[in-house]
Short mmCIF file of C-alpha atoms in Angstrom, two decimals:
data_model
loop_
_atom_site.label_atom_id
_atom_site.label_comp_id
_atom_site.label_asym_id
_atom_site.label_seq_id
_atom_site.Cartn_x
_atom_site.Cartn_y
_atom_site.Cartn_z
CA UNK A 1 0.00 0.00 0.00
CA UNK A 2 1.40 3.40 -1.01
CA UNK A 3 2.30 6.21 1.34
CA UNK A 4 -0.76 8.31 0.56
CA UNK A 5 -3.09 5.41 1.09
CA UNK A 6 -1.43 4.79 4.44
CA UNK A 7 -1.98 8.38 5.48
CA UNK A 8 -5.61 8.30 4.35
CA UNK A 9 -6.17 5.05 6.18
CA UNK A 10 -4.76 6.38 9.44
CA UNK A 11 -6.79 9.58 9.13
CA UNK A 12 -9.96 7.57 8.49
CA UNK A 13 -9.36 5.43 11.59
CA UNK A 14 -8.75 8.51 13.77
CA UNK A 15 -11.84 10.30 12.51
CA UNK A 16 -14.11 7.28 12.83
CA UNK A 17 -12.75 6.59 16.32
CA UNK A 18 -14.00 10.04 17.34
CA UNK A 19 -17.42 9.33 15.80
CA UNK A 20 -17.63 5.98 17.62
CA UNK A 21 -16.61 7.67 20.90
CA UNK A 22 -19.40 10.22 20.55
CA UNK A 23 -22.22 8.13 19.13
CA UNK A 24 -21.23 4.49 19.54
CA UNK A 25 -20.76 1.94 16.78
CA UNK A 26 -24.46 1.47 16.11
CA UNK A 27 -25.20 5.16 16.47
CA UNK A 28 -22.76 6.05 13.66
CA UNK A 29 -24.05 5.67 10.11
CA UNK A 30 -21.91 4.93 7.05
CA UNK A 31 -23.24 8.17 5.48
CA UNK A 32 -21.93 10.07 8.47
CA UNK A 33 -18.53 8.39 8.20
CA UNK A 34 -18.30 9.28 4.50
CA UNK A 35 -19.12 12.89 5.29
CA UNK A 36 -16.62 13.10 8.17
CA UNK A 37 -13.73 11.64 6.17
CA UNK A 38 -14.80 13.42 3.00
CA UNK A 39 -14.94 10.26 0.87
CA UNK A 40 -17.67 8.62 -1.15
CA UNK A 41 -18.99 5.22 -0.14
CA UNK A 42 -16.90 3.54 -2.87
CA UNK A 43 -13.66 5.29 -1.89
CA UNK A 44 -14.27 4.43 1.78
CA UNK A 45 -14.75 0.77 0.91
CA UNK A 46 -11.61 0.92 -1.25
CA UNK A 47 -9.51 2.37 1.57
CA UNK A 48 -10.79 0.19 4.40
CA UNK A 49 -14.04 -1.66 3.80
CA UNK A 50 -17.25 -1.91 5.80
CA UNK A 51 -18.02 -0.13 9.07
CA UNK A 52 -17.33 -3.40 10.87
CA UNK A 53 -13.96 -3.61 9.14
CA UNK A 54 -13.15 -0.09 10.37
CA UNK A 55 -13.96 -1.10 13.96
CA UNK A 56 -11.72 -4.14 13.50
CA UNK A 57 -8.85 -1.99 12.15
CA UNK A 58 -9.22 0.46 15.04
CA UNK A 59 -9.03 -2.38 17.59
CA UNK A 60 -6.12 -4.18 15.92
CA UNK A 61 -4.09 -1.04 15.32
CA UNK A 62 -4.47 -0.06 19.01
CA UNK A 63 -3.37 -3.49 20.20
CA UNK A 64 -0.48 -3.43 17.72
CA UNK A 65 0.64 0.00 18.94
CA UNK A 66 0.39 -1.05 22.60
CA UNK A 67 2.35 -4.20 21.74
CA UNK A 68 5.04 -2.24 19.90
CA UNK A 69 5.34 0.25 22.76
CA UNK A 70 5.73 -2.59 25.26
CA UNK A 71 7.99 -5.17 23.63
CA UNK A 72 11.24 -3.13 23.72
CA UNK A 73 10.94 -2.91 27.52
CA UNK A 74 10.89 -6.68 27.96
CA UNK A 75 13.67 -7.41 25.49
CA UNK A 76 16.28 -6.14 27.94
CA UNK A 77 18.34 -7.51 30.80
CA UNK A 78 16.43 -5.40 33.30
CA UNK A 79 15.17 -7.18 36.41
CA UNK A 80 11.46 -8.11 36.30
CA UNK A 81 10.48 -5.27 38.63
CA UNK A 82 12.00 -2.69 36.27
CA UNK A 83 10.36 -4.37 33.30
CA UNK A 84 6.99 -4.29 35.07
CA UNK A 85 7.38 -0.61 35.82
CA UNK A 86 8.38 0.17 32.24
CA UNK A 87 5.57 -1.75 30.57
CA UNK A 88 3.08 -0.19 33.01
CA UNK A 89 4.31 3.28 32.07
CA UNK A 90 4.18 2.43 28.37
CA UNK A 91 0.60 1.17 28.64
CA UNK A 92 -0.68 4.19 30.55
CA UNK A 93 1.14 6.56 28.19
CA UNK A 94 -0.66 4.79 25.37
CA UNK A 95 -3.99 5.00 27.21
CA UNK A 96 -3.42 8.70 27.81
CA UNK A 97 -2.83 9.45 24.12
CA UNK A 98 -5.36 6.96 22.69
CA UNK A 99 -8.06 7.00 25.37
CA UNK A 100 -10.90 7.33 22.87
CA UNK A 101 -9.63 4.43 20.81
CA UNK A 102 -9.35 2.19 23.88
CA UNK A 103 -12.87 3.08 24.99
CA UNK A 104 -14.18 2.18 21.55
CA UNK A 105 -12.17 -1.04 21.32
CA UNK A 106 -13.28 -2.18 24.76
CA UNK A 107 -16.93 -1.16 24.44
CA UNK A 108 -17.75 -2.17 20.90
CA UNK A 109 -15.75 -5.41 20.61
CA UNK A 110 -18.92 -7.48 20.73
CA UNK A 111 -20.15 -6.03 17.43
CA UNK A 112 -17.20 -7.46 15.50
CA UNK A 113 -17.76 -10.48 13.26
CA UNK A 114 -16.88 -13.82 14.83
CA UNK A 115 -13.71 -14.07 12.78
CA UNK A 116 -12.63 -10.57 13.76
CA UNK A 117 -13.49 -11.19 17.41
CA UNK A 118 -11.24 -14.24 17.32
CA UNK A 119 -8.38 -12.18 15.90
CA UNK A 120 -8.83 -9.37 18.43
CA UNK A 121 -9.02 -11.84 21.33
CA UNK A 122 -5.87 -13.49 19.96
CA UNK A 123 -4.01 -10.16 19.81
CA UNK A 124 -5.24 -9.26 23.29
CA UNK A 125 -4.06 -12.62 24.65
CA UNK A 126 -0.68 -12.06 23.05
CA UNK A 127 -0.46 -8.69 24.79
CA UNK A 128 -1.55 -10.20 28.12
CA UNK A 129 1.12 -12.87 27.69
CA UNK A 130 3.82 -10.18 27.77
CA UNK A 131 2.52 -9.11 31.20
CA UNK A 132 2.15 -12.67 32.36
CA UNK A 133 5.75 -13.50 31.42
CA UNK A 134 7.11 -10.49 33.31
CA UNK A 135 5.04 -11.40 36.38
CA UNK A 136 6.10 -15.04 36.11
CA UNK A 137 9.78 -14.13 35.65
CA UNK A 138 9.65 -12.07 38.84
CA UNK A 139 8.18 -15.04 40.68
CA UNK A 140 10.80 -17.41 39.24
CA UNK A 141 13.56 -15.00 40.26
CA UNK A 142 12.20 -15.01 43.80
CA UNK A 143 11.23 -11.34 43.67
CA UNK A 144 7.63 -12.11 44.59
CA UNK A 145 5.21 -15.01 45.01
CA UNK A 146 3.80 -17.26 42.28
CA UNK A 147 1.27 -15.74 39.87
CA UNK A 148 -1.55 -17.07 37.72
CA UNK A 149 -4.24 -15.80 35.36
CA UNK A 150 -6.26 -14.20 38.16
CA UNK A 151 -3.30 -11.96 39.04
CA UNK A 152 -2.82 -10.96 35.41
CA UNK A 153 -6.51 -10.04 35.15
CA UNK A 154 -6.37 -8.10 38.40
CA UNK A 155 -3.35 -6.17 37.15
CA UNK A 156 -4.69 -5.49 33.66
CA UNK A 157 -8.14 -4.59 35.03
CA UNK A 158 -6.52 -1.93 37.18
CA UNK A 159 -4.62 -0.52 34.20
CA UNK A 160 -7.28 -0.88 31.51
CA UNK A 161 -9.93 0.76 33.66
CA UNK A 162 -7.94 4.00 33.53
CA UNK A 163 -9.43 4.48 30.03
CA UNK A 164 -12.59 5.46 31.90
CA UNK A 165 -11.16 8.13 34.16
CA UNK A 166 -7.61 9.20 33.21
CA UNK A 167 -7.51 12.62 31.56
CA UNK A 168 -4.51 14.02 29.72
CA UNK A 169 -4.87 17.23 31.76
CA UNK A 170 -5.21 15.41 35.09
CA UNK A 171 -3.04 16.26 38.12
CA UNK A 172 -0.82 13.16 37.73
CA UNK A 173 1.05 12.11 34.58
CA UNK A 174 0.43 8.62 33.13
CA UNK A 175 3.90 7.64 34.37
CA UNK A 176 3.12 8.80 37.91
CA UNK A 177 -0.13 6.85 37.93
CA UNK A 178 1.66 3.77 36.55
CA UNK A 179 4.28 4.04 39.31
CA UNK A 180 1.61 4.33 42.00
CA UNK A 181 -0.19 1.28 40.61
CA UNK A 182 3.01 -0.77 40.40
CA UNK A 183 3.95 0.19 43.97
CA UNK A 184 0.52 -0.94 45.14
CA UNK A 185 0.80 -4.19 43.19
CA UNK A 186 4.27 -5.02 44.48
CA UNK A 187 3.96 -4.01 48.13
CA UNK A 188 0.21 -3.90 48.76
CA UNK A 189 -1.63 -1.48 51.02
CA UNK A 190 0.24 -2.92 54.00
CA UNK A 191 3.59 -2.12 52.41
CA UNK A 192 2.72 1.52 51.71
CA UNK A 193 5.09 4.01 53.31
CA UNK A 194 3.37 6.04 56.02
CA UNK A 195 4.71 9.32 54.66
CA UNK A 196 3.47 9.01 51.06
CA UNK B 1 -46.52 2.51 42.68
CA UNK B 2 -48.57 -0.71 42.99
CA UNK B 3 -47.17 -4.19 43.24
CA UNK B 4 -48.04 -5.16 39.69
CA UNK B 5 -46.49 -2.04 38.28
CA UNK B 6 -43.34 -2.75 40.26
CA UNK B 7 -43.14 -6.24 38.82
CA UNK B 8 -43.73 -4.96 35.29
CA UNK B 9 -41.10 -2.30 35.76
CA UNK B 10 -38.48 -4.79 36.94
CA UNK B 11 -39.30 -7.16 34.09
CA UNK B 12 -39.00 -4.33 31.57
CA UNK B 13 -35.58 -3.35 32.95
CA UNK B 14 -34.33 -6.96 32.82
CA UNK B 15 -35.56 -7.52 29.28
CA UNK B 16 -34.21 -4.24 27.95
CA UNK B 17 -30.86 -4.88 29.68
CA UNK B 18 -30.58 -8.06 27.59
CA UNK B 19 -31.40 -6.14 24.42
CA UNK B 20 -28.81 -3.47 25.26
CA UNK B 21 -26.21 -6.18 25.98
CA UNK B 22 -26.80 -7.79 22.59
CA UNK B 23 -27.28 -4.75 20.37
CA UNK B 24 -26.11 -1.74 22.32
CA UNK B 25 -28.20 1.28 23.29
CA UNK B 26 -28.22 2.82 19.83
CA UNK B 27 -28.68 -0.55 18.14
CA UNK B 28 -31.92 -1.20 20.04
CA UNK B 29 -35.07 0.43 18.67
CA UNK B 30 -38.13 1.42 20.73
CA UNK B 31 -40.24 -0.83 18.47
CA UNK B 32 -38.01 -3.73 19.41
CA UNK B 33 -38.32 -2.92 23.11
CA UNK B 34 -42.12 -2.80 22.84
CA UNK B 35 -42.14 -6.17 21.13
CA UNK B 36 -39.77 -7.77 23.65
CA UNK B 37 -41.72 -6.58 26.71
CA UNK B 38 -45.06 -7.09 24.99
CA UNK B 39 -46.31 -3.56 25.56
CA UNK B 40 -47.48 -0.81 23.26
CA UNK B 41 -45.51 2.40 23.01
CA UNK B 42 -48.01 4.19 25.28
CA UNK B 43 -47.90 1.51 27.97
CA UNK B 44 -44.08 1.45 27.86
CA UNK B 45 -43.97 5.21 28.36
CA UNK B 46 -46.50 4.89 31.16
CA UNK B 47 -44.42 2.27 32.98
CA UNK B 48 -41.01 3.85 32.53
CA UNK B 49 -40.67 6.51 29.88
CA UNK B 50 -38.26 7.00 26.99
CA UNK B 51 -35.45 4.64 25.98
CA UNK B 52 -33.02 7.02 27.66
CA UNK B 53 -35.08 6.86 30.84
CA UNK B 54 -34.89 3.06 30.74
CA UNK B 55 -31.07 3.22 30.47
CA UNK B 56 -31.07 5.62 33.41
CA UNK B 57 -33.29 3.30 35.49
CA UNK B 58 -31.06 0.31 34.65
CA UNK B 59 -27.95 2.20 35.79
CA UNK B 60 -29.49 3.62 38.95
CA UNK B 61 -31.12 0.36 40.00
CA UNK B 62 -27.78 -1.46 39.63
CA UNK B 63 -25.95 1.12 41.70
CA UNK B 64 -28.72 1.04 44.27
CA UNK B 65 -28.55 -2.77 44.50
CA UNK B 66 -24.74 -2.72 44.79
CA UNK B 67 -25.06 -0.04 47.47
CA UNK B 68 -27.68 -2.01 49.40
CA UNK B 69 -25.58 -5.19 49.20
CA UNK B 70 -22.53 -3.31 50.50
CA UNK B 71 -23.76 -1.04 53.27
CA UNK B 72 -24.64 -3.76 55.84
CA UNK B 73 -21.00 -4.91 55.76
CA UNK B 74 -19.64 -1.52 56.76
CA UNK B 75 -22.23 -0.85 59.46
CA UNK B 76 -20.55 -3.34 61.79
CA UNK B 77 -17.74 -3.34 64.34
CA UNK B 78 -15.60 -5.53 62.09
CA UNK B 79 -12.00 -4.40 61.57
CA UNK B 80 -11.38 -2.58 58.23
CA UNK B 81 -9.71 -5.63 56.70
CA UNK B 82 -12.80 -7.77 57.28
CA UNK B 83 -15.03 -4.99 55.97
CA UNK B 84 -12.88 -4.71 52.84
CA UNK B 85 -13.12 -8.45 52.26
CA UNK B 86 -16.89 -8.43 52.76
CA UNK B 87 -17.63 -5.50 50.46
CA UNK B 88 -15.34 -7.00 47.82
CA UNK B 89 -17.25 -10.29 48.00
CA UNK B 90 -20.57 -8.46 47.86
CA UNK B 91 -19.52 -6.47 44.79
CA UNK B 92 -18.24 -9.50 42.86
CA UNK B 93 -21.34 -11.50 43.81
CA UNK B 94 -23.37 -8.65 42.36
CA UNK B 95 -21.21 -8.52 39.24
CA UNK B 96 -21.62 -12.28 38.81
CA UNK B 97 -25.41 -12.11 38.94
CA UNK B 98 -25.82 -8.79 37.09
CA UNK B 99 -22.91 -8.89 34.66
CA UNK B 100 -25.02 -7.83 31.68
CA UNK B 101 -26.45 -4.87 33.55
CA UNK B 102 -23.00 -3.70 34.63
CA UNK B 103 -21.67 -3.95 31.10
CA UNK B 104 -24.58 -1.85 29.85
CA UNK B 105 -24.28 0.70 32.65
CA UNK B 106 -20.54 1.11 32.12
CA UNK B 107 -20.62 1.15 28.31
CA UNK B 108 -23.65 3.25 27.58
CA UNK B 109 -23.40 5.84 30.38
CA UNK B 110 -22.34 8.52 27.90
CA UNK B 111 -25.70 8.37 26.11
CA UNK B 112 -27.60 9.51 29.20
CA UNK B 113 -28.92 13.07 29.33
CA UNK B 114 -26.71 15.52 31.19
CA UNK B 115 -29.06 15.54 34.16
CA UNK B 116 -29.13 11.76 34.32
CA UNK B 117 -25.35 11.54 33.90
CA UNK B 118 -25.00 13.85 36.88
CA UNK B 119 -27.26 11.62 38.97
CA UNK B 120 -25.45 8.42 37.93
CA UNK B 121 -22.04 9.96 38.62
CA UNK B 122 -23.38 11.10 42.00
CA UNK B 123 -24.58 7.60 42.86
CA UNK B 124 -21.29 6.10 41.67
CA UNK B 125 -19.32 8.57 43.80
CA UNK B 126 -21.46 7.66 46.79
CA UNK B 127 -20.65 3.99 46.20
CA UNK B 128 -16.94 4.76 45.77
CA UNK B 129 -17.05 6.70 49.05
CA UNK B 130 -18.00 3.52 50.91
CA UNK B 131 -14.80 1.91 49.60
CA UNK B 132 -12.76 5.00 50.29
CA UNK B 133 -13.96 5.15 53.89
CA UNK B 134 -13.07 1.49 54.51
CA UNK B 135 -9.61 2.02 52.99
CA UNK B 136 -9.13 5.21 54.97
CA UNK B 137 -10.29 3.60 58.23
CA UNK B 138 -7.72 0.84 57.74
CA UNK B 139 -5.02 3.47 57.27
CA UNK B 140 -6.18 5.42 60.33
CA UNK B 141 -6.17 2.23 62.40
CA UNK B 142 -2.58 1.61 61.32
CA UNK B 143 -3.49 -1.54 59.40
CA UNK B 144 -1.92 -0.20 56.21
CA UNK B 145 -0.46 2.97 54.72
CA UNK B 146 -2.35 6.16 53.78
CA UNK B 147 -4.68 6.02 50.78
CA UNK B 148 -6.05 8.54 48.30
CA UNK B 149 -8.26 8.66 45.21
CA UNK B 150 -5.67 6.88 43.03
CA UNK B 151 -5.78 3.85 45.31
CA UNK B 152 -9.58 3.79 45.26
CA UNK B 153 -9.55 3.92 41.46
CA UNK B 154 -6.92 1.18 41.27
CA UNK B 155 -9.01 -1.01 43.55
CA UNK B 156 -12.34 -0.35 41.86
CA UNK B 157 -10.77 -0.73 38.39
CA UNK B 158 -9.59 -4.18 39.36
CA UNK B 159 -13.05 -5.14 40.61
CA UNK B 160 -15.18 -3.42 37.96
CA UNK B 161 -13.16 -4.88 35.10
CA UNK B 162 -14.35 -8.34 36.15
CA UNK B 163 -17.62 -7.48 34.34
CA UNK B 164 -15.64 -8.13 31.17
CA UNK B 165 -14.32 -11.59 31.97
CA UNK B 166 -15.97 -13.19 35.00
CA UNK B 167 -18.43 -15.93 34.08
CA UNK B 168 -20.96 -17.48 36.44
CA UNK B 169 -19.72 -20.92 35.36
CA UNK B 170 -16.02 -20.05 35.76
CA UNK B 171 -13.63 -22.21 37.83
CA UNK B 172 -13.55 -19.77 40.77
CA UNK B 173 -16.56 -18.37 42.63
CA UNK B 174 -17.01 -14.59 42.89
CA UNK B 175 -16.06 -14.87 46.57
CA UNK B 176 -12.84 -16.73 45.73
CA UNK B 177 -11.89 -14.11 43.15
CA UNK B 178 -12.70 -11.32 45.62
CA UNK B 179 -10.48 -12.96 48.25
CA UNK B 180 -7.61 -13.31 45.78
CA UNK B 181 -7.94 -9.64 44.79
CA UNK B 182 -8.08 -8.46 48.41
CA UNK B 183 -5.01 -10.56 49.30
CA UNK B 184 -3.15 -8.99 46.39
CA UNK B 185 -4.27 -5.51 47.40
CA UNK B 186 -3.30 -5.93 51.04
CA UNK B 187 0.00 -7.79 50.73
CA UNK B 188 1.09 -7.15 47.15
CA UNK B 189 2.91 -9.56 44.88
CA UNK B 190 5.88 -9.49 47.26
CA UNK B 191 3.70 -10.63 50.14
CA UNK B 192 2.26 -13.60 48.27
CA UNK B 193 2.84 -16.93 49.97
CA UNK B 194 5.19 -19.15 47.96
CA UNK B 195 2.88 -22.16 48.27
CA UNK B 196 -0.31 -20.61 46.88
#
C-alpha cells in the first residue's frame, strides 16, 4: 500500500474513532462516516471496507501499537520489577494518548464479526502474555510469590480501567499513575510508606 | 406505585438490559423494546418513559442494588480488613449475577442526558465513598499505609473490570476471586505466599 493510502487510512481510523466515541458503533451511520472523512462510499470501501472492518482496524491497530510500545521494555536484561514498571508506564502513556480508541475497542468489541473477534481476542491474549511473562519471571527469580491468570486479570483490570477516568490534563502524569499502581501491586496497602 | 407495576417495571428493565447487551443502546429500537416486553408504546412510556429513561433506570437500580448489598458490611464493628473483604465479595457476587447490567451501565453511560449523567455519577461517587472510607479507616487504624483517590480507582478498576471476563460458570466463585484480589491488594505480589 502506497504512502498516501497509508496516510488516508490512518486519518480515516482517527476520525471514525471520534465518531464511535461520541455516538457508539451502532449510532454512527456509514453516510456520516463518509461525510466526516470526505470520501464517497466507494472510496471508503476501497480504503478500508465496511463499518465493521473499520472497527476491526481500530481495535487491531491499538493493540499493535500497545504491543510495539511494550515489547522493547521486555527485550532487555532489566530485572522483572523494572520491566513491570516500564511496561506499566508504556501502557498508561498509550492509554493517555489513545483514550478514545481504547474506549471504543473495549466497548464495541462485541459487534465485530466472529472471525474478527477471534483475531482481536488473539491479539489481546498475546499482549496479556507479555505481562504474564514479566510477572512469572519475577516469581521465578524469587522477587515475589507465584502468579496465575487471576493476578494478570487483576493487574490489567486496574490498568485498563484507567481508560474510563484518566484525563490528559489530570493532576498526575500517566507515568506517575503507573508508578503508583506498580507500587501498590508489588507491596500492597500494608507495604505503603506512612509518609506518602 | 402498585405491586403489579413494580413487577412490570423490573421485568422491563431486565428484558431491555438483555437487548442493550446484545445490540447496544443505539442498536436497540423502541419498536423492538415494545415487542420484547409485549407492551405498546403508550404503555411502555407509562411504565417507565423514553429509551433514555430506561437506560437511566437500569444504571441507577444497579448502583442502588450494589449499594444495598454493601452497606450492611460496613455498618458493623468488624476491623477494616474484614469490611474490605466483605464489600469485595458483595460487589463481585453482584457482578456475577448482574454482569449484563454492569456492562450496559458502564458502556452506555455517555448516552444519558446531562441531568441523568450527573445523577449516575453522584450515585457512583457515593458507592466509591464507601470503599474510600473502609480504605481510609484501615489506614487510620494503622493496618496499612495512607490512601487517596488513586488507590480507590486502582481497587475499583480491578473489581469493575471483572464485568468483562468473570463468568458465572467459571472455575472460581465470585467470593474466591474477591479474596484473591483483596489478598493482592493488602499484601502485594511481594507478600504472596510461595505455596499458593
